[in-house]
CSV table of C-alpha atoms and ligand atoms in Angstrom, one decimal:
chain,number,residue,atom,x,y,z
A,1,MET,CA,0.2,-8.2,-22.3
A,2,ALA,CA,-0.7,-11.8,-23.2
A,3,SER,CA,0.2,-14.1,-20.3
A,4,ASN,CA,1.6,-16.8,-22.6
A,5,SER,CA,4.3,-14.4,-23.7
A,6,ILE,CA,5.5,-13.9,-20.1
A,7,ASN,CA,8.6,-15.8,-19.0
A,8,LEU,CA,7.7,-17.7,-15.8
A,9,ASP,CA,11.4,-18.1,-15.2
A,10,GLY,CA,11.9,-14.3,-15.4
A,11,PRO,CA,12.8,-12.1,-12.4
A,12,ALA,CA,9.1,-11.4,-11.6
A,13,PHE,CA,8.6,-15.0,-10.8
A,14,ARG,CA,12.1,-15.8,-9.5
A,15,HIS,CA,11.2,-16.5,-5.9
A,16,ILE,CA,7.7,-18.1,-6.4
A,17,PRO,CA,7.9,-21.8,-5.5
A,18,ALA,CA,7.1,-24.2,-8.4
A,19,GLY,CA,4.0,-25.5,-6.7
A,20,VAL,CA,2.6,-22.0,-6.4
A,21,LYS,CA,3.6,-21.1,-10.0
A,22,ALA,CA,1.7,-24.1,-11.2
A,23,LYS,CA,-1.5,-22.7,-9.7
A,24,LEU,CA,-1.3,-19.2,-11.1
A,25,ARG,CA,-4.0,-18.3,-13.6
A,26,PRO,CA,-3.3,-16.2,-16.7
A,27,ILE,CA,-4.8,-13.1,-15.2
A,28,ALA,CA,-2.5,-13.5,-12.1
A,29,ILE,CA,0.6,-14.1,-14.3
A,30,GLU,CA,-0.2,-10.8,-16.1
A,31,LYS,CA,-0.7,-8.8,-12.9
A,32,ILE,CA,2.4,-10.2,-11.2
A,33,GLN,CA,4.5,-9.2,-14.3
A,34,ALA,CA,2.9,-5.8,-14.5
A,35,ILE,CA,3.5,-5.2,-10.7
A,36,TYR,CA,7.1,-6.3,-11.1
A,37,ASP,CA,7.6,-3.8,-14.0
A,38,TRP,CA,5.8,-1.1,-12.0
A,39,VAL,CA,7.9,-1.4,-8.9
A,40,GLU,CA,11.2,-1.9,-10.6
A,41,ASN,CA,10.8,0.9,-13.2
A,42,GLU,CA,8.4,3.4,-11.7
A,43,CYS,CA,8.9,3.1,-8.0
A,44,ILE,CA,12.4,2.1,-6.8
A,45,PRO,CA,14.2,4.6,-9.1
A,46,ARG,CA,11.9,7.4,-7.7
A,47,GLU,CA,12.6,6.6,-4.0
A,48,PRO,CA,14.9,9.6,-3.5
A,49,VAL,CA,12.5,12.0,-5.2
A,50,MET,CA,9.6,10.7,-3.1
A,51,GLU,CA,11.6,11.1,0.1
A,52,ALA,CA,12.5,14.7,-0.8
A,53,GLN,CA,8.8,15.5,-1.5
A,54,VAL,CA,7.7,14.0,1.8
A,55,GLN,CA,10.3,15.9,3.7
A,56,ALA,CA,9.3,19.2,2.0
A,57,ARG,CA,5.6,18.9,2.6
A,58,LYS,CA,5.2,16.4,5.5
A,59,TRP,CA,1.4,16.2,6.0
A,60,ALA,CA,0.1,16.0,2.5
A,61,MET,CA,0.2,13.4,-0.2
A,62,PRO,CA,3.3,14.1,-2.3
A,63,PRO,CA,2.6,15.2,-5.9
A,64,LEU,CA,4.7,12.2,-7.0
A,65,MET,CA,2.4,9.8,-5.1
A,66,LYS,CA,-0.7,11.5,-6.8
A,67,GLU,CA,0.9,11.2,-10.2
A,68,LEU,CA,1.9,7.5,-9.7
A,69,ARG,CA,-1.6,6.6,-8.4
A,70,GLU,CA,-3.2,8.1,-11.5
A,71,LYS,CA,-0.8,6.2,-13.7
A,72,ALA,CA,-1.2,2.9,-11.8
A,73,LYS,CA,-5.0,3.2,-11.9
A,74,ALA,CA,-5.0,3.7,-15.7
A,75,LYS,CA,-2.8,0.6,-16.0
A,76,GLY,CA,-5.4,-1.5,-14.2
A,77,LEU,CA,-3.2,-2.0,-11.2
A,78,PHE,CA,-5.5,-0.6,-8.5
A,79,ASN,CA,-7.1,-2.6,-5.7
A,80,LEU,CA,-5.7,-6.0,-6.6
A,81,PHE,CA,-5.8,-6.9,-2.9
A,82,LEU,CA,-9.6,-7.3,-3.0
A,83,PRO,CA,-9.9,-11.1,-3.4
A,84,ASN,CA,-12.2,-12.9,-5.8
A,85,THR,CA,-14.9,-13.3,-3.1
A,86,PHE,CA,-15.8,-9.6,-3.5
A,87,LYS,CA,-17.9,-8.4,-6.4
A,88,GLU,CA,-15.8,-5.2,-6.3
A,89,SER,CA,-12.6,-7.2,-7.0
A,90,PRO,CA,-11.0,-5.7,-10.1
A,91,ALA,CA,-9.1,-8.7,-11.2
A,92,GLY,CA,-10.5,-11.5,-9.1
A,93,LEU,CA,-7.1,-12.6,-7.8
A,94,THR,CA,-7.0,-15.2,-5.0
A,95,ASN,CA,-5.1,-14.3,-1.8
A,96,LEU,CA,-2.3,-16.6,-3.0
A,97,GLU,CA,-2.1,-14.8,-6.3
A,98,TYR,CA,-2.2,-11.4,-4.7
A,99,GLY,CA,0.5,-12.6,-2.3
A,100,CYS,CA,2.9,-12.8,-5.2
A,101,CYS,CA,2.1,-9.2,-6.2
A,102,ALA,CA,2.3,-8.0,-2.6
A,103,GLU,CA,5.8,-9.4,-2.1
A,104,LEU,CA,7.0,-7.3,-5.1
A,105,LEU,CA,5.2,-4.2,-3.8
A,106,GLY,CA,7.0,-4.7,-0.5
A,107,ARG,CA,10.3,-4.0,-2.2
A,108,THR,CA,9.7,-0.3,-1.6
A,109,TYR,CA,7.7,0.8,1.5
A,110,TRP,CA,5.3,3.1,-0.3
A,111,ALA,CA,4.7,1.1,-3.5
A,112,ALA,CA,1.5,-0.4,-2.1
A,113,GLN,CA,0.0,3.0,-1.9
A,114,THR,CA,0.7,3.8,-5.5
A,115,VAL,CA,-1.7,0.9,-6.4
A,116,ASN,CA,-4.2,1.5,-3.6
A,117,CYS,CA,-3.2,-1.6,-1.7
A,118,HIS,CA,-2.0,0.0,1.5
A,119,ALA,CA,-3.1,-0.4,5.1
A,120,PRO,CA,-5.4,0.6,6.7
A,121,ASP,CA,-7.5,1.5,3.6
A,122,THR,CA,-7.4,-2.1,2.4
A,123,GLY,CA,-8.9,-3.4,5.6
A,124,ASN,CA,-11.5,-0.6,5.6
A,125,MET,CA,-12.4,-1.3,2.0
A,126,GLU,CA,-13.0,-5.0,2.8
A,127,LEU,CA,-15.0,-4.0,5.8
A,128,LEU,CA,-17.2,-1.6,4.0
A,129,ALA,CA,-17.7,-3.9,1.0
A,130,LYS,CA,-18.8,-6.6,3.4
A,131,TYR,CA,-20.9,-4.7,6.0
A,132,ALA,CA,-21.8,-1.2,4.8
A,133,ASN,CA,-25.3,-0.6,3.4
A,134,ASP,CA,-25.7,0.7,-0.1
A,135,GLU,CA,-25.8,4.4,0.9
A,136,GLN,CA,-22.7,4.0,3.0
A,137,LYS,CA,-20.9,2.2,0.2
A,138,LYS,CA,-21.7,5.0,-2.2
A,139,ARG,CA,-20.6,7.7,0.1
A,140,TRP,CA,-17.5,6.1,1.8
A,141,LEU,CA,-16.4,3.0,0.0
A,142,GLN,CA,-16.5,4.2,-3.6
A,143,PRO,CA,-14.1,7.1,-3.1
A,144,LEU,CA,-11.6,4.7,-1.4
A,145,LEU,CA,-11.9,2.3,-4.3
A,146,ASP,CA,-11.4,5.2,-6.7
A,147,GLY,CA,-8.4,6.3,-4.8
A,148,THR,CA,-9.7,9.9,-4.4
A,149,THR,CA,-9.5,9.8,-0.6
A,150,LEU,CA,-7.9,8.0,2.4
A,151,SER,CA,-9.2,6.6,5.7
A,152,GLY,CA,-8.1,5.5,9.1
A,153,TYR,CA,-9.1,2.6,11.5
A,154,SER,CA,-9.4,3.6,15.1
A,155,MET,CA,-9.5,0.8,17.7
A,156,THR,CA,-6.5,1.1,20.0
A,157,GLU,CA,-6.6,3.2,23.2
A,158,PRO,CA,-3.9,4.5,25.4
A,159,SER,CA,-5.3,3.4,28.8
A,160,VAL,CA,-6.5,-0.1,28.2
A,161,ALA,CA,-5.0,-3.4,26.8
A,162,THR,CA,-6.6,-3.1,23.3
A,163,SER,CA,-5.2,-6.4,22.1
A,164,ASP,CA,-8.2,-7.7,24.0
A,165,ALA,CA,-10.7,-5.5,22.3
A,166,THR,CA,-13.4,-6.2,24.9
A,167,ASN,CA,-11.5,-3.5,26.9
A,168,VAL,CA,-12.2,-0.7,24.3
A,169,SER,CA,-13.7,2.0,26.4
A,170,ILE,CA,-14.3,5.1,24.3
A,171,ARG,CA,-18.0,5.9,24.9
A,172,ILE,CA,-20.6,6.0,22.2
A,173,THR,CA,-23.9,7.3,23.5
A,174,LYS,CA,-27.1,7.5,21.4
A,175,LYS,CA,-28.7,10.9,21.5
A,176,GLY,CA,-31.8,11.4,19.2
A,177,ASP,CA,-30.8,10.7,15.7
A,178,THR,CA,-27.1,10.9,16.5
A,179,TYR,CA,-24.3,9.2,18.3
A,180,VAL,CA,-22.0,11.1,20.7
A,181,ILE,CA,-18.4,10.0,21.2
A,182,ASN,CA,-16.2,10.8,24.3
A,183,GLY,CA,-12.8,9.3,25.2
A,184,ARG,CA,-9.3,8.8,23.9
A,185,LYS,CA,-7.7,6.9,21.0
A,186,LEU,CA,-4.2,6.0,20.0
A,187,TYR,CA,-2.8,5.2,16.5
A,188,ALA,CA,-5.1,5.6,13.4
A,189,ASN,CA,-3.7,7.8,10.7
A,190,CYS,CA,-2.7,11.4,11.5
A,191,LEU,CA,-5.5,14.0,11.3
A,192,TRP,CA,-2.9,16.6,10.0
A,193,ASN,CA,-3.0,14.8,6.7
A,194,LYS,CA,-5.7,16.6,4.7
A,195,ASP,CA,-6.3,13.7,2.3
A,196,LEU,CA,-7.7,11.7,5.2
A,197,SER,CA,-11.5,11.8,5.1
A,198,PHE,CA,-12.8,9.5,7.8
A,199,TYR,CA,-12.1,7.0,10.5
A,200,ILE,CA,-13.8,3.7,11.2
A,201,LEU,CA,-14.0,3.9,15.0
A,202,MET,CA,-14.8,1.1,17.5
A,203,GLY,CA,-16.4,2.2,20.8
A,204,LEU,CA,-18.4,1.1,23.8
A,205,SER,CA,-22.1,1.6,23.1
A,206,ASP,CA,-23.8,-0.8,25.6
A,207,PRO,CA,-21.6,-1.3,28.7
A,208,GLU,CA,-24.3,-3.1,30.7
A,209,ASN,CA,-25.0,-5.7,28.1
A,210,PRO,CA,-24.4,-9.1,29.8
A,211,ASP,CA,-22.9,-10.4,26.5
A,212,GLN,CA,-19.4,-8.8,26.4
A,213,TRP,CA,-19.3,-9.4,22.6
A,214,ALA,CA,-22.3,-7.2,22.0
A,215,ARG,CA,-21.2,-4.1,23.9
A,216,HIS,CA,-19.4,-2.4,21.1
A,217,SER,CA,-20.3,-0.7,17.9
A,218,MET,CA,-18.5,0.7,14.8
A,219,LEU,CA,-19.1,4.2,13.4
A,220,ILE,CA,-17.9,6.1,10.4
A,221,VAL,CA,-16.4,9.3,11.8
A,222,PRO,CA,-15.7,12.1,9.2
A,223,ALA,CA,-12.2,13.5,10.0
A,224,ASP,CA,-13.4,17.1,10.1
A,225,THR,CA,-16.0,16.4,12.8
A,226,PRO,CA,-15.8,19.1,15.5
A,227,GLY,CA,-14.6,17.8,18.9
A,228,ILE,CA,-11.7,15.6,17.6
A,229,THR,CA,-8.4,16.9,18.9
A,230,GLN,CA,-5.1,15.4,17.8
A,231,VAL,CA,-2.8,15.6,20.8
A,232,ARG,CA,0.3,14.7,18.8
A,233,ASN,CA,1.6,12.6,16.0
A,234,LEU,CA,3.2,9.5,17.5
A,235,THR,CA,6.7,8.7,16.3
A,236,VAL,CA,7.2,5.0,15.7
A,237,LEU,CA,10.8,3.9,16.4
A,238,GLY,CA,11.8,7.5,15.9
A,239,TYR,CA,10.2,8.0,12.5
A,240,ASP,CA,7.1,10.2,12.0
A,241,TRP,CA,5.9,8.0,9.0
A,242,ALA,CA,4.7,11.2,7.3
A,243,PRO,CA,2.4,11.9,5.5
A,244,GLU,CA,0.1,9.2,7.0
A,245,GLY,CA,1.5,9.3,10.5
A,246,HIS,CA,-0.1,7.8,13.7
A,247,GLY,CA,-2.2,10.2,15.8
A,248,GLU,CA,-3.2,10.3,19.4
A,249,TYR,CA,-6.7,11.8,19.9
A,250,VAL,CA,-9.1,13.2,22.4
A,251,TYR,CA,-12.8,12.9,21.5
A,252,GLU,CA,-15.0,15.4,23.2
A,253,ASN,CA,-18.7,15.4,22.4
A,254,VAL,CA,-18.0,14.3,18.8
A,255,VAL,CA,-21.4,14.0,17.1
A,256,VAL,CA,-22.1,11.8,14.1
A,257,PRO,CA,-25.4,11.0,12.4
A,258,LYS,CA,-27.1,7.6,13.1
A,259,GLU,CA,-26.6,6.8,9.4
A,260,ASN,CA,-22.9,6.4,10.1
A,261,LEU,CA,-23.5,3.3,12.2
A,262,ILE,CA,-22.1,0.2,10.5
A,263,LEU,CA,-24.3,-3.0,10.4
A,264,GLY,CA,-26.0,-2.3,13.8
A,265,GLU,CA,-25.5,-1.5,17.4
A,266,GLY,CA,-23.4,-4.0,19.3
A,267,ARG,CA,-22.1,-5.7,16.2
A,268,ALA,CA,-18.5,-4.4,16.3
A,269,PHE,CA,-16.9,-7.8,17.0
A,270,GLU,CA,-18.8,-9.4,14.2
A,271,ILE,CA,-17.3,-6.7,11.9
A,272,ALA,CA,-13.8,-6.8,13.4
A,273,GLN,CA,-13.7,-10.6,12.8
A,274,GLY,CA,-14.8,-10.2,9.2
A,275,ARG,CA,-12.4,-7.3,8.6
A,276,LEU,CA,-9.5,-9.5,9.2
A,277,GLY,CA,-9.4,-11.7,6.1
A,278,GLY,CA,-6.4,-11.7,3.7
A,279,GLY,CA,-5.6,-8.2,5.0
A,280,ARG,CA,-4.2,-9.8,8.1
A,281,ILE,CA,-1.2,-11.2,6.3
A,282,HIS,CA,-0.6,-8.3,3.8
A,283,HIS,CA,2.2,-6.9,6.0
A,284,CYS,CA,3.8,-10.4,6.0
A,285,MET,CA,3.5,-10.6,2.2
A,286,ARG,CA,5.2,-7.3,1.8
A,287,LEU,CA,7.9,-8.1,4.4
A,288,LEU,CA,9.1,-10.8,2.1
A,289,GLY,CA,9.9,-8.2,-0.5
A,290,GLN,CA,11.5,-6.0,2.1
A,291,ALA,CA,13.7,-8.9,3.2
A,292,GLU,CA,14.7,-9.7,-0.4
A,293,ARG,CA,15.7,-6.1,-0.8
A,294,ALA,CA,17.8,-6.2,2.4
A,295,LEU,CA,19.5,-9.4,1.3
A,296,GLU,CA,20.3,-7.9,-2.1
A,297,LEU,CA,22.1,-5.0,-0.3
A,298,ALA,CA,24.0,-7.4,1.9
A,299,VAL,CA,25.1,-9.5,-1.1
A,300,MET,CA,26.2,-6.4,-3.0
A,301,ARG,CA,28.2,-5.2,-0.1
A,302,ALA,CA,29.8,-8.6,0.4
A,303,LYS,CA,31.2,-8.5,-3.1
A,304,ASP,CA,32.1,-4.8,-3.3
A,305,PRO,CA,35.8,-4.7,-4.1
A,306,ARG,CA,36.3,-1.4,-2.2
A,307,PHE,CA,35.7,-3.1,1.2
A,308,LYS,CA,38.4,-5.6,2.2
A,309,PRO,CA,38.9,-6.2,5.9
A,310,ARG,CA,42.1,-8.2,6.4
A,311,GLY,CA,42.6,-8.1,2.6
A,312,LYS,CA,39.5,-10.2,1.8
A,313,LEU,CA,36.1,-9.3,0.4
A,314,ILE,CA,33.5,-9.4,3.2
A,315,GLY,CA,31.7,-12.2,1.2
A,316,ASP,CA,34.9,-14.3,1.2
A,317,PHE,CA,34.8,-14.9,5.0
A,318,ASP,CA,33.3,-18.3,5.7
A,319,SER,CA,31.2,-16.9,8.4
A,320,ASN,CA,29.5,-14.5,6.0
A,321,ILE,CA,29.0,-17.2,3.3
A,322,GLU,CA,27.2,-19.1,6.0
A,323,ARG,CA,25.3,-16.0,7.1
A,324,ILE,CA,24.1,-15.4,3.5
A,325,ALA,CA,23.1,-19.0,3.1
A,326,GLN,CA,21.1,-19.0,6.3
A,327,MET,CA,19.3,-15.8,5.3
A,328,ARG,CA,18.3,-17.2,1.9
A,329,LEU,CA,17.1,-20.4,3.6
A,330,ASN,CA,15.1,-18.6,6.2
A,331,LEU,CA,13.6,-16.2,3.7
A,332,ASP,CA,12.5,-19.0,1.4
A,333,ALA,CA,11.0,-20.9,4.4
A,334,MET,CA,9.1,-17.8,5.5
A,335,ARG,CA,7.7,-17.5,1.9
A,336,PHE,CA,6.2,-21.0,2.3
A,337,ILE,CA,4.6,-19.9,5.5
A,338,VAL,CA,3.1,-16.8,3.9
A,339,TYR,CA,1.8,-18.6,0.8
A,340,ASN,CA,0.4,-21.4,3.0
A,341,ALA,CA,-1.6,-18.8,5.0
A,342,ALA,CA,-2.8,-17.1,1.9
A,343,GLU,CA,-3.9,-20.4,0.3
A,344,THR,CA,-5.5,-21.6,3.5
A,345,ILE,CA,-7.6,-18.4,3.6
A,346,ASP,CA,-8.6,-19.1,-0.1
A,347,LEU,CA,-9.6,-22.7,0.7
A,348,VAL,CA,-11.2,-22.6,4.1
A,349,GLY,CA,-11.6,-18.9,5.0
A,350,PRO,CA,-9.8,-16.9,7.7
A,351,LYS,CA,-11.7,-18.4,10.7
A,352,ALA,CA,-10.9,-22.0,9.9
A,353,GLY,CA,-7.4,-20.9,8.8
A,354,ARG,CA,-6.5,-19.0,12.0
A,355,GLN,CA,-3.6,-21.4,12.8
A,356,ALA,CA,-2.0,-20.7,9.5
A,357,ILE,CA,-2.5,-17.0,9.9
A,358,ALA,CA,-1.1,-17.0,13.4
A,359,GLN,CA,1.9,-19.0,12.2
A,360,CYS,CA,2.5,-16.3,9.6
A,361,LYS,CA,2.0,-13.4,11.9
A,362,ILE,CA,4.3,-14.9,14.6
A,363,LEU,CA,7.2,-16.2,12.5
A,364,VAL,CA,7.5,-13.7,9.6
A,365,PRO,CA,7.9,-10.3,11.2
A,366,VAL,CA,10.4,-11.6,13.8
A,367,GLY,CA,12.2,-13.6,11.1
A,368,VAL,CA,12.5,-10.5,8.8
A,369,GLU,CA,13.5,-8.3,11.7
A,370,LYS,CA,16.4,-10.6,12.4
A,371,LEU,CA,17.3,-11.0,8.8
A,372,VAL,CA,17.5,-7.2,8.2
A,373,SER,CA,19.5,-6.8,11.4
A,374,GLU,CA,22.1,-9.3,10.0
A,375,CYS,CA,22.2,-7.4,6.7
A,376,MET,CA,22.8,-4.2,8.6
A,377,GLN,CA,25.7,-5.9,10.4
A,378,MET,CA,27.3,-6.9,7.1
A,379,PHE,CA,26.9,-3.4,5.8
A,380,GLY,CA,28.9,-1.9,8.8
A,381,GLY,CA,28.2,1.5,10.1
A,382,GLN,CA,26.4,2.8,7.0
A,383,GLY,CA,23.9,0.0,7.5
A,384,VAL,CA,22.2,1.8,10.3
A,385,THR,CA,22.2,5.2,8.6
A,386,GLN,CA,20.2,6.8,5.8
A,387,HIS,CA,22.8,5.7,3.4
A,388,THR,CA,20.8,2.5,3.0
A,389,PRO,CA,17.0,1.8,3.3
A,390,LEU,CA,17.9,-0.9,6.0
A,391,PRO,CA,16.8,1.1,9.0
A,392,THR,CA,13.3,1.7,7.6
A,393,LEU,CA,13.1,-2.0,6.5
A,394,TRP,CA,14.0,-3.0,10.0
A,395,ALA,CA,11.6,-0.6,11.6
A,396,TYR,CA,8.7,-1.9,9.5
A,397,ALA,CA,9.5,-5.5,10.5
A,398,ARG,CA,9.7,-4.6,14.1
A,399,TRP,CA,6.4,-2.7,14.3
A,400,ALA,CA,4.7,-5.4,12.3
A,401,ARG,CA,5.1,-7.6,15.4
A,402,LEU,CA,2.5,-5.2,17.0
A,403,ALA,CA,0.3,-3.8,14.3
A,404,ASP,CA,-3.1,-5.6,13.9
A,405,GLY,CA,-2.4,-7.3,17.2
A,406,PRO,CA,0.8,-8.4,19.0
A,407,ASP,CA,2.4,-11.7,18.1
A,408,SER,CA,2.2,-12.7,21.8
A,409,SER,CA,-1.6,-12.9,21.6
A,410,HIS,CA,-1.3,-15.1,18.5
A,411,ARG,CA,1.2,-17.3,20.3
A,412,HIS,CA,-1.3,-17.5,23.2
A,413,GLN,CA,-4.0,-18.7,20.9
A,414,VAL,CA,-1.8,-21.3,19.2
A,415,GLY,CA,-0.7,-22.6,22.6
A,416,ARG,CA,-4.3,-22.8,23.9
A,417,ASP,CA,-5.5,-24.6,20.7
A,418,GLU,CA,-2.6,-27.0,21.1
A,419,LEU,CA,-3.4,-27.7,24.8
A,420,LYS,CA,-7.1,-28.3,23.9
A,421,LYS,CA,-5.9,-31.5,22.2
A,422,ALA,CA,-4.7,-32.9,25.6
A,423,PRO,CA,-7.8,-35.1,26.2
A,424,ALA,CA,-7.6,-36.7,22.8
A,425,ILE,CA,-3.8,-37.2,23.0
A,426,THR,CA,-4.1,-38.7,26.5
A,427,GLU,CA,-6.8,-41.1,25.3
A,428,ARG,CA,-4.6,-42.2,22.4
A,429,HIS,CA,-1.6,-42.8,24.7
A,430,GLN,CA,-3.7,-44.7,27.1
A,431,THR,CA,-4.7,-47.0,24.2
A,432,TYR,CA,-1.0,-47.5,23.3
A,433,ASN,CA,-0.4,-48.6,26.9
A,434,ARG,CA,-3.4,-50.9,27.1
A,435,ARG,CA,-2.4,-52.5,23.8
A,436,ALA,CA,1.3,-52.8,24.9
A,437,LYS,CA,0.1,-54.7,28.0
A,438,GLU,CA,-2.0,-57.0,25.8
A,439,PHE,CA,0.9,-57.6,23.4
A,440,ALA,CA,3.2,-58.3,26.4
A,441,GLU,CA,0.8,-61.0,27.6
A,442,GLN,CA,0.4,-62.4,24.1
A,443,TYR,CA,4.3,-62.7,23.6
A,444,GLY,CA,4.9,-63.8,27.2
A,445,GLU,CA,7.3,-60.9,27.8
A,446,LYS,CA,7.8,-59.1,31.0
A,447,ILE,CA,7.7,-55.3,30.3
A,448,LEU,CA,8.2,-52.2,32.3
A,449,MET,CA,4.9,-50.3,32.1
A,450,MET,CA,4.0,-46.8,33.0
A,451,PRO,CA,2.4,-46.6,36.4
A,452,GLU,CA,-0.9,-48.5,36.5
A,453,ASP,CA,-3.0,-45.3,37.0
A,454,SER,CA,-1.9,-43.9,33.7
A,455,LEU,CA,-3.5,-46.8,31.8
B,1,LIG,C1,2.9,1.0,13.4
B,1,LIG,C2,1.6,0.7,14.1
B,1,LIG,C3,0.5,1.0,13.4
B,1,LIG,C4,-0.8,0.8,14.1
B,1,LIG,N1,-1.9,1.2,13.4
B,1,LIG,C5,-3.1,1.1,14.1
B,1,LIG,C6,-4.3,1.6,13.5
B,1,LIG,O1,-4.3,2.0,12.4
B,1,LIG,N2,-5.4,1.5,14.3
B,1,LIG,C7,-5.4,1.0,15.5
B,1,LIG,O2,-6.5,1.0,16.1
B,1,LIG,N3,-4.3,0.5,16.1
B,1,LIG,C8,-3.1,0.5,15.4
B,1,LIG,N4,-2.0,0.1,16.0
B,1,LIG,C9,-2.0,-0.4,17.4
B,1,LIG,C10,-1.9,-1.9,17.6
B,1,LIG,O3,-2.9,-2.6,16.9
B,1,LIG,C11,-1.9,-2.2,19.0
B,1,LIG,O4,-0.7,-1.6,19.6
B,1,LIG,C12,-1.8,-3.7,19.4
B,1,LIG,O5,-3.0,-4.3,18.9
B,1,LIG,C13,-1.6,-4.0,20.8
B,1,LIG,O6,-2.5,-3.3,21.7
B,1,LIG,P1,-2.0,-2.4,22.9
B,1,LIG,O7,-1.0,-1.4,22.3
B,1,LIG,O8,-3.2,-1.8,23.6
B,1,LIG,O9,-1.2,-3.4,23.8
B,1,LIG,P2,-1.8,-4.3,25.0
B,1,LIG,O10,-3.0,-4.9,24.6
B,1,LIG,O11,-1.7,-3.6,26.3
B,1,LIG,O12,-0.7,-5.5,25.0
B,1,LIG,C14,0.7,-5.2,25.4
B,1,LIG,C15,1.5,-6.4,25.4
B,1,LIG,O13,1.0,-7.4,26.2
B,1,LIG,C16,1.3,-8.7,25.8
B,1,LIG,N5,0.1,-9.5,25.5
B,1,LIG,C17,-1.1,-9.1,25.1
B,1,LIG,N6,-1.9,-10.1,24.9
B,1,LIG,C18,-1.2,-11.2,25.3
B,1,LIG,C19,-1.5,-12.6,25.4
B,1,LIG,N7,-2.7,-13.1,25.0
B,1,LIG,N8,-0.5,-13.4,25.8
B,1,LIG,C20,0.7,-13.0,26.1
B,1,LIG,N9,1.0,-11.7,26.1
B,1,LIG,C21,0.1,-10.8,25.7
B,1,LIG,C22,2.1,-8.5,24.5
B,1,LIG,O14,3.4,-8.5,24.6
B,1,LIG,C23,1.6,-7.1,24.0
B,1,LIG,O15,2.4,-6.5,23.1
B,1,LIG,C24,-0.8,0.2,15.4
B,1,LIG,C25,0.4,-0.1,16.0
B,1,LIG,C26,1.6,0.1,15.4
B,1,LIG,C27,2.9,-0.3,16.1
């Protein structure tokens, strides 16, 4: 499809702010349109069939998902999340450009997987592309890029505060040409899913190291390694999230070859930092699409002639007109926050852009959670049942406040960074006061000053 034949005022681009639209390159315009067509025509109308297949098989990839993945790959829609900074990037999109695609993918929960842009494989692919050696890339990265396998990321533990990953305590012990793992893990995809082939696991390899940032290592652990027991699949907000799921594990003398060590012993933090590039805000990008979907449902219900409390359409009550307006304004404001974070990563990288990332991770999940909740309210009793996708949309927004690190720790970081400005701010205000005194003397005015010691 030639990008100059695509209508930039069409529905695929409807919500993209003019300033962002102006920056989109022809390849991005093509991919955004193609993703829009894909989600609208191939995914959303198949939602009930996908749900029926998941319920029938639970812990295996549904045949429909396999079929759609093959089709999407053939259409050149795979792996668009990999930004132009990777040589493996298929289309060389920027994070900002991918953000426009990801929002559209968010319109149905599983659409991202049809185009191989789903967590945690996206983060793992970025990690392996960045830090794995050639042999590891061939064996573990390539099948993920090809979409022939799935992976998990295993950091969280049940008995420590993992949001501070220096607490990670599962033991990795070197033994000859192998590493032996003992301990417990929480989350990371469910082992019952036979399409899952490996975990990237973070563990404690050198507890005595005086440098707390050099005590941990990352290993590739094949899912069929003896000694891994899945205690249960965790339900999240009551859902089992099959077929990926979220497991709880015991590792007992799990042996992996030394070739499965990523980058080097003690380098887990270096890797973990690098893993979290654009991937950190993919959930927020998709949540915008989820929120648009929820708002559409509320608008539809508000104008549905079958529902007339007190003889009026739900959307004819002033309170609901205002509610709809507020949701639209909040959603558009959240979009600016997401796009700003994506563009900041493109321009200065995730480290220098951490404030923009934090802003996004703090404000968007909680904002979408509230928005979906309001939409449920307008929908009445059916809004919290399986009659609408609203409960799953709400659950996604709620758990996104925790996944990849809780919003509280981002808030903590933003607050600390703000407080670090105190000395410079104080100095500036002392200068104001000194100058105010000088001006007062110059104009012969008697002024009320701050106490002398604040000068
Ligand atoms: C749906 C879902 C999927 C997940 N997938 C994965 C996965 O694939 N792999 C994986 O390893 N993990 C995964 N997780 C786990 C998630 O990353 C952790 O739950 C999260 O990082 C918090 O760690 P914790 O549970 O150990 O909580 P803790 O570290 O114990 O924190 C508990 C609470 O303490 C408070 N807190 C923490 N730090 C601060 C702070 N600095 N300031 C103020 N308050 C603070 C917060 O309220 C926080 O929620 C997933 C979680 C969810 C919900």
